[in-house]
Coordinates of C-alpha atoms in Angstrom, one line a residue:
M265 CA 0.1 -0.1 -0.2
S266 CA 1.4 3.2 -0.9
I267 CA 1.0 5.5 2.1
L268 CA 1.6 8.9 0.2
S269 CA -1.3 8.2 -2.2
Q270 CA -3.6 7.1 0.6
Q271 CA -3.0 10.1 2.3
K272 CA -5.1 11.8 -0.5
A273 CA -8.7 12.5 -0.6
P274 CA -9.4 13.7 -4.3
I275 CA -13.1 14.3 -4.0
M276 CA -12.8 16.3 -0.6
E277 CA -10.0 18.3 -2.2
A278 CA -11.7 19.1 -5.2
L279 CA -14.6 20.3 -3.5
N280 CA -12.5 22.6 -1.0
K281 CA -11.0 24.0 -4.1
Y282 CA -14.7 24.6 -6.0
K283 CA -15.7 26.4 -2.5
K284 CA -13.1 28.9 -2.7
M285 CA -13.7 29.8 -6.4
R286 CA -17.0 31.5 -5.6
V287 CA -18.9 30.3 -8.2
V288 CA -22.4 31.7 -9.1
P289 CA -24.6 28.7 -9.4
F290 CA -27.3 28.7 -11.9
D291 CA -27.4 25.0 -12.0
V292 CA -29.2 22.5 -9.3
P293 CA -29.7 21.8 -6.4
G294 CA -32.1 24.7 -6.2
H295 CA -31.3 25.6 -2.6
K296 CA -28.2 27.3 -4.1
R297 CA -25.5 26.3 -1.4
G298 CA -28.5 26.7 1.4
R299 CA -29.3 30.3 0.7
G300 CA -32.6 29.2 -0.7
N301 CA -33.6 27.1 2.6
E302 CA -32.6 28.7 5.7
E303 CA -34.1 26.2 8.0
L304 CA -32.4 23.2 6.4
T305 CA -29.0 25.2 6.4
A306 CA -29.5 26.0 10.1
F307 CA -30.5 22.1 10.8
L308 CA -27.7 20.6 8.7
G309 CA -25.1 23.4 8.7
E310 CA -23.6 25.8 6.2
N311 CA -20.5 23.4 5.6
A312 CA -22.8 20.6 4.5
M313 CA -24.8 22.7 2.1
T314 CA -22.1 24.3 0.3
V315 CA -20.8 20.9 -0.6
D316 CA -24.2 19.5 -1.9
V317 CA -23.4 20.4 -5.4
N318 CA -24.2 19.1 -8.7
S319 CA -22.0 17.1 -11.2
M320 CA -19.7 19.4 -13.3
K321 CA -16.3 19.3 -14.7
P322 CA -14.3 20.1 -11.9
L323 CA -16.0 17.8 -9.6
D324 CA -16.3 14.8 -12.4
N325 CA -19.5 12.6 -12.9
L326 CA -20.2 9.7 -10.8
I327 CA -22.1 7.8 -13.9
H328 CA -18.7 8.4 -16.2
P329 CA -15.9 9.4 -13.8
V330 CA -12.8 10.4 -15.4
S331 CA -11.2 12.9 -13.0
V332 CA -11.1 13.3 -9.2
I333 CA -14.3 10.6 -8.7
R334 CA -12.0 8.0 -10.8
E335 CA -8.8 8.8 -8.5
A336 CA -10.8 8.3 -5.6
E337 CA -12.3 4.9 -6.6
E338 CA -8.7 3.8 -7.7
L339 CA -7.5 4.9 -4.3
A340 CA -10.2 2.7 -2.8
A341 CA -9.4 -0.3 -5.0
E342 CA -5.8 -0.1 -3.8
A343 CA -7.0 0.0 0.0
F344 CA -9.1 -2.8 -0.7
G345 CA -6.8 -5.1 -2.9
A346 CA -9.3 -5.0 -5.7
K347 CA -9.0 -4.3 -9.6
H348 CA -11.9 -1.6 -9.4
A349 CA -13.7 -0.1 -7.0
F350 CA -17.1 1.7 -7.7
F351 CA -18.7 4.4 -5.3
M352 CA -22.2 3.2 -4.6
V353 CA -24.7 6.2 -3.1
N354 CA -27.8 4.0 -3.4
G355 CA -26.6 1.8 -0.4
T356 CA -25.0 -1.5 -0.3
T357 CA -28.7 -2.8 -1.6
S358 CA -27.7 -1.0 -5.2
A359 CA -24.3 -2.9 -4.7
V360 CA -25.5 -6.4 -4.2
Q361 CA -28.2 -6.0 -7.0
A362 CA -25.4 -4.9 -9.5
M363 CA -23.2 -7.9 -8.3
V364 CA -26.2 -10.1 -9.2
M365 CA -27.0 -8.4 -12.5
T366 CA -23.4 -8.1 -13.8
A367 CA -22.9 -11.8 -13.1
C368 CA -26.4 -13.5 -14.4
K369 CA -28.8 -12.4 -17.1
A370 CA -32.5 -13.5 -17.2
G371 CA -32.9 -17.1 -16.8
E372 CA -29.3 -17.9 -15.8
K373 CA -28.7 -19.4 -12.1
I374 CA -26.9 -18.2 -9.2
I375 CA -26.6 -20.1 -6.1
M376 CA -27.1 -18.5 -2.7
P377 CA -28.0 -19.2 0.8
R378 CA -31.3 -18.7 1.4
N379 CA -30.6 -16.1 4.6
V380 CA -29.6 -13.7 2.2
H381 CA -30.4 -9.8 2.6
R382 CA -33.7 -9.1 0.7
S383 CA -31.5 -7.0 -1.5
A384 CA -30.3 -10.1 -3.3
I385 CA -33.8 -11.5 -3.8
N386 CA -34.7 -8.2 -5.1
A387 CA -32.0 -8.6 -7.8
L388 CA -33.5 -11.7 -8.8
I389 CA -37.0 -10.2 -9.2
L390 CA -35.4 -7.3 -11.3
S391 CA -33.2 -9.5 -13.5
G392 CA -35.1 -12.8 -14.0
A393 CA -32.0 -14.8 -12.8
I394 CA -33.0 -18.2 -11.1
P395 CA -31.9 -18.8 -7.5
V396 CA -30.4 -22.2 -6.5
Y397 CA -30.5 -22.0 -2.6
V398 CA -28.3 -23.6 -0.2
N399 CA -30.0 -24.0 3.1
P400 CA -27.5 -22.6 5.8
G401 CA -26.5 -24.4 8.8
V402 CA -28.6 -23.7 12.0
N403 CA -27.3 -23.6 15.6
S404 CA -30.3 -25.0 17.3
E405 CA -28.9 -23.6 20.9
L406 CA -28.8 -19.9 19.5
G407 CA -31.4 -20.4 17.0
I408 CA -29.6 -18.6 14.4
P409 CA -28.6 -19.3 10.7
L410 CA -25.1 -20.0 10.0
G411 CA -22.8 -20.0 7.1
M412 CA -23.0 -22.7 4.2
A413 CA -21.6 -26.0 4.6
L414 CA -18.8 -26.8 2.1
E415 CA -20.4 -30.3 1.3
D416 CA -23.7 -28.7 0.7
V417 CA -22.0 -26.2 -1.6
K418 CA -20.2 -28.9 -3.5
R419 CA -23.3 -31.0 -4.0
T420 CA -25.4 -27.9 -5.2
I421 CA -22.4 -27.1 -7.8
L422 CA -22.3 -30.6 -9.2
E423 CA -26.1 -30.6 -9.2
H424 CA -26.1 -27.3 -11.1
P425 CA -23.0 -27.0 -13.3
D426 CA -24.6 -24.4 -15.4
A427 CA -25.0 -22.0 -12.8
K428 CA -23.1 -18.5 -13.5
A429 CA -22.2 -17.4 -9.8
I430 CA -22.4 -18.2 -6.3
L431 CA -23.1 -15.4 -3.4
I432 CA -21.8 -15.6 -0.1
N433 CA -22.5 -13.5 3.0
N434 CA -19.3 -12.5 4.8
P435 CA -20.2 -12.2 7.6
T436 CA -23.9 -12.8 8.5
Y437 CA -25.7 -10.2 10.7
Y438 CA -24.4 -12.2 13.6
G439 CA -20.6 -12.3 12.8
I440 CA -20.7 -15.7 11.2
C441 CA -18.4 -16.7 8.3
S442 CA -18.4 -19.7 6.0
N443 CA -15.2 -20.9 4.5
L444 CA -14.8 -18.2 2.2
Q445 CA -11.7 -19.5 0.3
A446 CA -12.5 -23.2 -0.1
I447 CA -15.7 -22.0 -1.6
T448 CA -14.4 -19.5 -3.7
D449 CA -11.7 -22.1 -4.9
L450 CA -14.4 -24.7 -5.5
A451 CA -16.7 -22.2 -7.5
H452 CA -13.6 -21.1 -9.8
E453 CA -12.9 -24.5 -10.6
H454 CA -16.4 -25.0 -12.0
G455 CA -16.0 -21.7 -13.9
M456 CA -18.6 -19.5 -11.5
L457 CA -18.1 -16.1 -10.5
V458 CA -17.8 -15.6 -6.8
L459 CA -20.1 -12.6 -5.3
V460 CA -19.7 -11.8 -1.7
D461 CA -22.1 -9.7 0.3
E462 CA -19.7 -7.8 2.7
A463 CA -22.1 -5.3 4.2
H464 CA -21.1 -6.3 7.6
G465 CA -17.5 -7.0 6.7
T466 CA -15.6 -3.4 5.8
H467 CA -13.5 -4.0 8.7
F468 CA -12.1 -7.4 7.4
Y469 CA -10.1 -5.6 4.9
F470 CA -8.2 -3.7 7.6
S471 CA -6.9 -6.2 10.1
D472 CA -5.2 -9.5 10.1
D473 CA -6.9 -10.7 13.2
L474 CA -10.4 -10.8 11.7
P475 CA -11.7 -13.4 9.1
A476 CA -10.6 -13.3 5.4
S477 CA -12.2 -10.7 3.3
G478 CA -13.7 -11.3 -0.4
M479 CA -10.8 -9.9 -2.2
S480 CA -8.2 -11.4 -0.1
V481 CA -9.5 -14.8 -1.2
G482 CA -9.7 -14.1 -4.8
A483 CA -13.4 -13.5 -5.1
D484 CA -14.6 -11.6 -8.2
M485 CA -17.3 -9.0 -6.8
A486 CA -17.8 -7.7 -3.1
S487 CA -20.3 -5.2 -1.8
V488 CA -19.1 -3.4 1.1
S489 CA -21.1 -1.4 3.4
M490 CA -18.9 1.6 4.2
H491 CA -21.3 3.2 6.2
K492 CA -21.5 0.7 8.9
S493 CA -18.2 -0.1 10.2
G494 CA -16.3 2.2 7.8
G495 CA -17.5 5.4 9.1
S496 CA -18.8 7.1 6.3
L497 CA -22.3 8.6 5.9
T498 CA -25.5 6.4 5.9
Q499 CA -26.2 4.9 2.2
S500 CA -22.8 5.3 1.0
S501 CA -21.0 2.1 -0.2
I502 CA -18.3 0.4 -2.5
L503 CA -18.6 -2.3 -5.1
L504 CA -15.2 -4.0 -5.5
I505 CA -14.3 -6.2 -8.7
N506 CA -11.6 -8.4 -9.3
N507 CA -10.0 -10.8 -11.8
D508 CA -11.8 -10.4 -15.3
V509 CA -15.1 -9.0 -14.4
S510 CA -15.6 -6.0 -17.0
E511 CA -15.1 -2.7 -15.5
G512 CA -17.2 -1.1 -18.0
Y513 CA -20.0 -3.4 -18.1
T514 CA -20.2 -3.3 -14.4
R515 CA -20.6 0.6 -14.7
Q516 CA -23.3 -0.1 -17.3
I517 CA -25.0 -2.1 -15.1
I518 CA -24.8 0.3 -11.9
N519 CA -26.1 2.9 -14.0
L520 CA -29.4 1.1 -14.8
T521 CA -30.5 1.8 -11.3
Q522 CA -28.1 4.4 -9.6
T523 CA -29.2 7.9 -9.5
T524 CA -27.5 10.2 -12.2
S525 CA -27.3 12.8 -9.5
G526 CA -24.7 11.5 -7.2
S527 CA -24.4 13.2 -3.8
Y528 CA -21.1 14.7 -3.1
L529 CA -21.9 14.6 0.5
L530 CA -22.2 10.8 0.2
L531 CA -19.2 10.6 -2.2
S532 CA -17.0 12.8 -0.2
S533 CA -17.7 10.6 3.0
L534 CA -16.5 7.6 1.0
D535 CA -13.4 9.3 -0.1
I536 CA -12.5 10.5 3.5
S537 CA -13.3 7.3 5.3
R538 CA -11.1 5.1 2.8
K539 CA -8.4 7.6 3.7
N540 CA -9.1 7.4 7.4
L541 CA -9.2 3.6 7.1
A542 CA -6.2 3.1 5.0
L543 CA -4.2 5.1 7.3
N544 CA -5.6 4.1 10.5
G545 CA -7.7 1.2 10.0
S546 CA -5.7 -1.5 12.0
E547 CA -5.6 0.3 15.0
I548 CA -9.0 1.4 14.9
F549 CA -10.3 -2.1 14.5
R550 CA -8.0 -3.5 17.0
K551 CA -9.5 -1.2 19.6
V552 CA -13.1 -2.2 18.4
G553 CA -12.3 -5.7 18.9
E554 CA -10.8 -5.3 22.3
M555 CA -13.9 -3.0 23.1
A556 CA -16.4 -5.8 22.0
Q557 CA -14.3 -8.4 24.0
Y558 CA -14.4 -6.4 27.2
T559 CA -18.1 -6.1 26.6
R560 CA -18.7 -9.6 25.9
E561 CA -16.8 -11.1 29.1
E562 CA -18.7 -8.5 31.3
I563 CA -22.2 -9.6 29.8
N564 CA -21.3 -13.4 30.3
K565 CA -20.4 -12.7 34.0
I566 CA -24.1 -11.5 34.4
G567 CA -25.5 -15.1 33.7
G568 CA -28.2 -16.0 31.6
Y569 CA -27.1 -13.9 28.6
Y570 CA -24.6 -15.5 26.1
A571 CA -22.6 -13.3 24.2
F572 CA -21.0 -15.8 21.8
S573 CA -17.7 -15.7 20.0
K574 CA -15.1 -17.9 18.5
E575 CA -15.9 -20.7 20.8
L576 CA -18.7 -21.6 18.3
I577 CA -16.1 -22.2 15.4
N578 CA -16.5 -25.7 14.1
G579 CA -14.5 -25.6 10.7
D580 CA -17.3 -25.4 8.3
T581 CA -20.6 -23.7 8.9
I582 CA -19.0 -21.6 11.4
F583 CA -15.7 -21.3 9.8
D584 CA -14.7 -18.1 11.5
F585 CA -16.1 -15.4 13.8
D586 CA -16.1 -11.5 13.9
Q587 CA -15.1 -10.8 17.1
T588 CA -16.3 -7.1 16.8
K589 CA -19.8 -8.0 16.6
L590 CA -21.4 -8.3 20.0
S591 CA -24.3 -10.8 19.4
V592 CA -26.0 -11.8 22.5
H593 CA -28.7 -14.6 23.0
T594 CA -31.1 -13.6 25.4
L595 CA -33.6 -16.5 25.6
E596 CA -32.3 -17.9 28.9
I597 CA -33.5 -14.9 30.9
G598 CA -37.1 -15.5 29.5
L599 CA -37.0 -12.8 27.0
A600 CA -37.2 -12.5 23.3
G601 CA -34.1 -10.4 21.8
V602 CA -36.6 -7.8 20.5
E603 CA -38.1 -7.5 24.0
V604 CA -34.7 -6.7 25.4
Y605 CA -34.1 -4.3 22.3
D606 CA -37.5 -2.5 23.0
I607 CA -36.7 -2.3 26.9
L608 CA -33.2 -1.0 26.5
R609 CA -34.6 1.9 24.1
D610 CA -37.5 2.7 25.7
E611 CA -36.2 2.2 29.4
Y612 CA -32.7 3.1 29.4
D613 CA -32.2 5.4 26.2
I614 CA -29.8 2.9 24.7
Q615 CA -30.2 2.1 21.1
I616 CA -28.8 -1.3 19.9
E617 CA -28.7 -2.4 16.2
F618 CA -31.5 -5.1 16.2
G619 CA -33.4 -7.7 18.4
D620 CA -34.7 -10.7 16.7
I621 CA -36.6 -13.8 18.2
G622 CA -33.7 -14.9 20.4
N623 CA -30.8 -12.6 20.2
I624 CA -29.7 -8.9 20.4
L625 CA -26.8 -7.1 18.3
A626 CA -24.9 -4.2 19.5
Y627 CA -22.9 -2.6 16.9
I628 CA -19.4 -1.5 18.4
S629 CA -17.4 1.0 16.2
V630 CA -14.4 3.3 17.1
G631 CA -17.0 5.8 18.0
D632 CA -17.9 4.4 20.9
R633 CA -16.7 5.0 24.7
R634 CA -15.9 2.6 27.7
L635 CA -18.5 4.4 29.8
D636 CA -21.2 3.7 27.2
L637 CA -20.4 0.0 27.2
E638 CA -20.6 0.1 30.8
R639 CA -23.9 1.6 30.8
L640 CA -25.1 -1.3 28.3
V641 CA -23.6 -3.9 30.5
G642 CA -25.4 -2.4 33.4
A643 CA -28.9 -1.9 31.8
L644 CA -28.7 -5.7 30.7
S645 CA -28.0 -6.8 34.3
E646 CA -31.0 -4.9 35.6
I647 CA -33.2 -6.1 32.8
K648 CA -32.4 -9.6 33.9
R649 CA -33.4 -8.6 37.5
R650 CA -36.5 -6.5 36.6
Y651 CA -38.1 -8.8 33.7
G652 CA -36.2 -12.1 33.8
N653 CA -38.6 -15.0 33.2
D654 CA -39.2 -18.6 32.7
K655 CA -38.1 -19.4 29.1
S656 CA -41.0 -21.9 28.4
G657 CA -43.1 -20.7 25.5
L658 CA -40.6 -18.8 23.6
F659 CA -39.9 -19.8 20.2
D660 CA -36.5 -21.1 19.8
H661 CA -35.5 -20.8 16.2
E662 CA -34.8 -18.0 13.7
Y663 CA -34.8 -19.7 10.5
I664 CA -37.2 -21.9 8.6
N665 CA -36.2 -23.8 5.5
P666 CA -38.5 -22.6 2.9
Q667 CA -40.3 -24.6 0.0
V668 CA -39.2 -22.9 -3.0
V669 CA -41.9 -23.4 -5.8
Y670 CA -41.3 -20.6 -8.5
T671 CA -38.7 -18.1 -9.5
P672 CA -39.0 -14.7 -7.3
Q673 CA -39.5 -12.8 -10.5
K674 CA -42.3 -15.2 -11.8
A675 CA -44.1 -14.8 -8.5
F676 CA -43.9 -11.0 -8.1
Y677 CA -45.3 -10.6 -11.1
A678 CA -48.0 -13.3 -11.4
T679 CA -51.8 -12.6 -11.1
K680 CA -52.4 -12.7 -7.4
E681 CA -55.0 -12.4 -4.8
K682 CA -55.0 -11.2 -1.4
L683 CA -56.0 -13.3 1.4
P684 CA -56.2 -12.9 5.1
I685 CA -52.6 -14.2 6.4
N686 CA -53.7 -16.6 8.8
E687 CA -55.9 -18.4 6.1
S688 CA -53.0 -18.7 3.6
A689 CA -51.4 -21.7 4.5
G690 CA -50.5 -23.9 1.3
R691 CA -50.4 -21.1 -1.1
I692 CA -47.8 -19.4 -2.8
A693 CA -46.4 -16.2 -1.5
S694 CA -46.3 -13.2 -4.4
E695 CA -44.5 -11.0 -2.0
F696 CA -41.9 -11.0 1.2
V697 CA -42.5 -10.9 4.6
M698 CA -39.5 -10.1 7.0
A699 CA -38.7 -8.6 10.1
Y700 CA -36.3 -5.6 9.8
P701 CA -33.8 -5.3 10.8
P702 CA -32.1 -7.7 9.9
G703 CA -33.8 -7.7 6.5
I704 CA -33.7 -11.4 6.0
P705 CA -37.1 -12.6 4.4
I706 CA -39.2 -15.1 6.3
L707 CA -41.2 -15.6 3.1
A708 CA -40.0 -14.5 -0.3
P709 CA -41.9 -14.3 -3.5
G710 CA -42.3 -18.0 -4.8
E711 CA -42.1 -19.8 -1.6
R712 CA -45.0 -21.9 -0.2
I713 CA -46.5 -20.7 3.2
T714 CA -46.7 -23.0 5.8
T715 CA -48.3 -23.4 9.2
E716 CA -45.1 -23.2 10.7
I717 CA -44.1 -19.9 8.7
L718 CA -47.5 -18.4 9.8
E719 CA -46.9 -19.4 13.5
Y720 CA -43.2 -17.7 13.3
I721 CA -44.8 -14.5 11.7
Q722 CA -47.4 -14.2 14.1
Y723 CA -44.8 -14.7 17.0
C724 CA -42.7 -12.0 15.8
K725 CA -45.6 -9.5 15.5
D726 CA -46.7 -10.4 18.9
K727 CA -43.0 -9.8 20.2
G728 CA -43.1 -6.5 18.6
S729 CA -40.9 -7.1 15.6
F730 CA -41.2 -4.5 12.9
M731 CA -42.5 -6.4 10.1
T732 CA -42.4 -5.2 6.3
G733 CA -42.7 -6.5 2.9
T734 CA -46.2 -6.9 2.1
E735 CA -48.4 -4.7 0.2
D736 CA -50.7 -4.6 3.4
S737 CA -48.6 -2.4 6.0
K738 CA -50.2 -4.1 8.9
I739 CA -49.1 -7.6 7.6
E740 CA -52.8 -8.7 8.2
H741 CA -53.2 -9.8 4.4
I742 CA -50.8 -11.4 1.8
N743 CA -50.8 -11.6 -1.8
V744 CA -50.9 -15.1 -3.0
L745 CA -50.5 -16.6 -6.6
K746 CA -54.2 -16.9 -8.0
E747 CA -54.8 -20.8 -7.9
T748 CA -55.2 -20.8 -11.8
E749 CA -51.3 -19.8 -11.7
Q750 CA -50.2 -22.3 -9.8

């Protein structure tokens, strides 16, 4: 890594130069550097408003970068060990969709774990690619989906040798990693592209103590959420390509869905954050790992809770674990994770990342302080004392293997009818049902609705999970394929 080049932040430098030029703006945005919207300027600050500008020659253009954005992307590619990096301003959702749509055309197969983020299945609806699901391993004690077993991947590749690509989560929301190197090598032996969803793995690129990153094992594409652990603004992300993936074609695919009005607030945040990680990332994530480990040990001293980590590693479905993730199992204290999540927010003014049926996740970053971590541990101790209960009657698993009947695209666009959700067992879903976060579908278009799935959805609703995906915002009705379509 060239330290001198990584000290540059070309987009930020170009914006600072542009501000000094005192250009009179007869272009968009219409707030004209904040003067036309005083309340917004007072709220966001004059500095932010003066760099919320339009693409122009001195500032380059995101849809076809040739100068400062291109230079910033090249620096990012060097920092992440990729052939090229694309700055994304539609979130990692857009990056995941671009990966799938670059790798697969309509009617072509892609192998993926079923516990993918909804963005991957949305990409199938948009592109018409056909999913071949590998059901992830499941830890029955924690009730969570794991990584893909290597033997399951091998069998699926042999059964579907015409698949164009395989998508891998690295890591899952909970911090669990599959055997990324072995799966990548296996896929490449069979002529398949390897796509890696690294929404929760930005930091893997900047620490030797953390699991392997997509680019380090030779994967072809990776989607990296810089705004999660990388420090950039919400909605900013990076798509990495490697090997023989075409930069020009990938750019064309990105431009099918990404805005032509790229936000310079988001772009400059990617540029500055990349510089910070390239120069300081190793030390940053060493501290984050230490903070997470300290908090994990303190939580486990409380009793009842289980903050899990590398002791789960089994060499296959849990090949590695991201120690920066503070994932905590809560069922033993008699509370669902989402109940602990709500109590922390409503009674202790502590906002964690998510709570699901059996677990909570606190996202720890360099921005956290020891005092805040102590406060979290103290609150969890009090919650156990005040609300701890018998665990009987609690749902004990998070993931249900789906029965896939039709492709997501065919089911989503098929002739459908609306049914009360509690009368839909046996029918084929035409839409998603999911708890958000984490945004992993309980049901996806084309899957058969079962009594077990309906019980799980109702349980999630009863426990206070934020349910999304259906046309009916109350999740009381669901669109299913008309029986004539089945």
